[in-house]
Amino acid sequence: MRNSDVTAKDDVRMSKFLALVLRHDPARIGLELDGDGWADIDDLLLRARQHGMTMTEPDLRHIVATNSKQRFVLDDARRRIRANQGHSIAVDLGLQPLDPPDRLFHGTAHRTVAAIERAGLLPMQRQHVHLSADAATARVVGARHGAPVVFVVNALRMNTDGHAFFRSANGVWLVAEVPAIYLARLEDSA
């Protein structure tokens, strides 16, 4: 049973911690992920405590179940956890290529627009570029860093031209990169 003294602020802190160790730096706490990105829950909780992050199994399960972006997933046995996408470390999420919708969307901040229009969307430190199925979600993503700009991705043409698309368990579309020729600014986002 979950401790009733845990606050929403605690949940955010624990979620950010999980994102850090499951997506970017498991070695920070001595955690090992398997090749598919899975971590043993008992090992994760032990190492978290050893590094000053008090988190119980009910806390972890609550975060997985209630995270609005569904960043994390438990395996079928509910003994392992991994991030759904967003890794900067090499993991194989086992995703199969899918035909995307005709258009996908990417939200960003104004300061990145010139670079995107020049070079396209690049994964930067992550394994994939993240795309949204709708403009509203992309706008929310872009607004994390100021006034958002939304790009429309001609996913149909990209797919026809041989670019592989994947969809993570939480519905985020993933692609290796989006060359600038497949992008257009959504006019109402600027």
XYZ file of C-alpha atoms in Angstrom:
190
model
C 0.000 0.000 0.000
C 1.235 3.481 -0.887
C 2.169 5.953 1.839
C -0.478 8.696 1.932
C 2.188 11.301 2.810
C 3.643 11.139 -0.717
C 2.884 14.405 -2.525
C 2.524 15.279 -6.187
C 5.903 17.019 -5.879
C 7.408 13.724 -4.662
C 5.869 11.945 -7.663
C 7.481 14.447 -10.051
C 10.855 14.040 -8.339
C 10.629 10.244 -8.525
C 9.480 10.342 -12.165
C 12.427 12.548 -13.129
C 14.754 10.182 -11.295
C 13.303 7.201 -13.171
C 13.678 9.033 -16.493
C 17.314 9.763 -15.708
C 18.309 6.226 -14.747
C 16.105 4.330 -17.223
C 16.709 6.558 -20.268
C 20.100 8.147 -19.838
C 22.391 7.111 -16.989
C 21.701 3.837 -15.154
C 25.381 3.656 -14.171
C 24.868 6.744 -11.993
C 23.350 4.429 -9.379
C 25.122 1.235 -10.472
C 22.032 -0.091 -12.228
C 22.324 -2.383 -15.224
C 19.696 -2.499 -17.944
C 19.431 -5.495 -20.221
C 19.772 -5.023 -23.992
C 16.069 -4.235 -24.261
C 16.229 -1.508 -21.602
C 14.628 -3.478 -18.753
C 15.691 -3.071 -15.111
C 14.795 -5.388 -12.247
C 12.433 -3.479 -9.927
C 13.948 -4.786 -6.677
C 17.458 -3.871 -7.865
C 16.294 -0.428 -9.002
C 14.604 0.328 -5.673
C 17.618 -0.879 -3.660
C 20.080 1.199 -5.686
C 17.764 4.219 -5.596
C 17.688 4.071 -1.769
C 21.474 3.672 -1.666
C 21.721 6.911 -3.659
C 19.289 8.936 -1.575
C 16.066 8.402 -3.515
C 13.435 6.951 -1.203
C 10.941 5.133 -3.379
C 8.784 2.138 -2.587
C 7.358 -0.416 -4.975
C 3.859 1.076 -4.572
C 5.350 4.503 -5.409
C 6.954 3.104 -8.542
C 3.781 1.347 -9.649
C 1.787 4.545 -9.028
C 4.183 6.559 -11.215
C 3.970 4.006 -14.018
C 0.173 3.976 -13.837
C -0.401 7.729 -13.521
C 2.372 9.400 -15.522
C 0.482 11.558 -18.010
C 3.025 10.830 -20.755
C 3.131 7.094 -19.979
C 6.934 7.211 -20.032
C 7.395 3.875 -18.266
C 6.070 0.350 -18.586
C 6.218 -2.804 -16.478
C 6.785 -6.203 -18.054
C 4.025 -8.810 -18.060
C 5.292 -10.341 -14.811
C 5.401 -6.836 -13.262
C 8.953 -7.434 -11.988
C 10.848 -5.268 -14.502
C 10.493 -1.674 -15.686
C 11.759 0.303 -18.657
C 11.228 3.629 -20.371
C 8.992 3.537 -23.452
C 11.271 5.808 -25.499
C 13.623 8.772 -25.168
C 16.813 6.847 -24.523
C 20.206 8.424 -25.039
C 21.789 5.033 -24.349
C 21.598 2.118 -26.766
C 18.624 -0.144 -26.103
C 16.492 -2.266 -28.399
C 12.842 -1.593 -27.668
C 11.818 -4.325 -30.114
C 9.697 -1.927 -32.143
C 8.578 -3.004 -35.588
C 8.300 -0.537 -38.494
C 4.773 0.760 -39.020
C 3.136 2.822 -41.721
C 2.603 6.241 -40.139
C -0.354 8.544 -40.671
C 0.053 10.947 -43.595
C 1.145 13.747 -41.308
C 2.929 13.821 -37.977
C 3.952 16.806 -35.876
C 6.958 18.054 -33.939
C 6.817 20.839 -31.363
C 9.868 22.905 -30.562
C 10.960 26.277 -29.207
C 11.519 29.360 -31.405
C 15.286 29.283 -30.808
C 15.638 25.982 -32.704
C 13.562 26.878 -35.779
C 16.413 28.134 -37.992
C 18.544 25.051 -37.322
C 15.597 22.728 -37.989
C 14.706 24.491 -41.233
C 18.345 24.143 -42.315
C 19.237 20.606 -41.139
C 15.898 18.940 -40.390
C 15.040 17.146 -37.168
C 17.946 15.206 -35.695
C 17.842 12.891 -32.677
C 20.568 14.897 -30.923
C 21.550 12.810 -27.862
C 18.617 10.417 -28.233
C 18.147 7.346 -30.394
C 15.181 8.756 -32.327
C 13.338 11.930 -33.219
C 10.012 12.040 -31.379
C 6.864 12.954 -33.309
C 3.284 13.495 -32.203
C 0.141 12.217 -33.911
C -1.593 15.594 -33.520
C -0.664 19.269 -33.545
C -2.102 19.925 -30.077
C 0.251 17.423 -28.428
C 3.209 18.791 -30.393
C 2.304 22.304 -29.248
C 2.351 21.164 -25.597
C 5.739 19.503 -26.119
C 7.142 22.625 -27.760
C 5.795 24.866 -25.000
C 8.098 23.260 -22.427
C 10.802 25.713 -23.540
C 8.791 28.852 -24.309
C 6.380 29.839 -27.067
C 6.010 26.751 -29.268
C 6.488 26.331 -32.988
C 4.956 23.233 -34.584
C 6.348 21.562 -37.676
C 4.253 19.308 -39.882
C 6.118 16.215 -41.052
C 5.141 14.744 -44.414
C 5.288 11.220 -42.996
C 3.527 9.655 -45.988
C 6.216 10.905 -48.367
C 9.025 9.990 -45.957
C 7.661 6.480 -45.587
C 7.288 6.130 -49.360
C 10.894 7.303 -49.709
C 12.071 4.506 -47.397
C 12.295 6.084 -43.940
C 11.240 3.650 -41.210
C 8.739 4.794 -38.592
C 8.056 3.171 -35.237
C 5.447 3.800 -32.550
C 6.354 3.362 -28.895
C 4.025 1.760 -26.373
C 2.764 5.196 -25.301
C 1.912 6.314 -28.854
C 4.927 8.511 -29.597
C 6.102 8.129 -33.193
C 9.838 7.590 -33.647
C 12.103 8.001 -36.664
C 15.888 8.183 -37.093
C 15.738 11.737 -38.484
C 13.492 14.032 -40.512
C 15.320 15.751 -43.387
C 14.252 19.363 -43.893
C 12.573 18.592 -47.241
C 9.800 16.771 -45.347
C 9.034 19.663 -42.984
C 6.711 22.653 -43.067
C 5.864 25.073 -40.285
C 2.298 24.881 -39.073
C 1.127 28.431 -39.704
C -0.949 28.884 -36.554
C 1.907 27.822 -34.240
C 4.298 30.744 -34.672
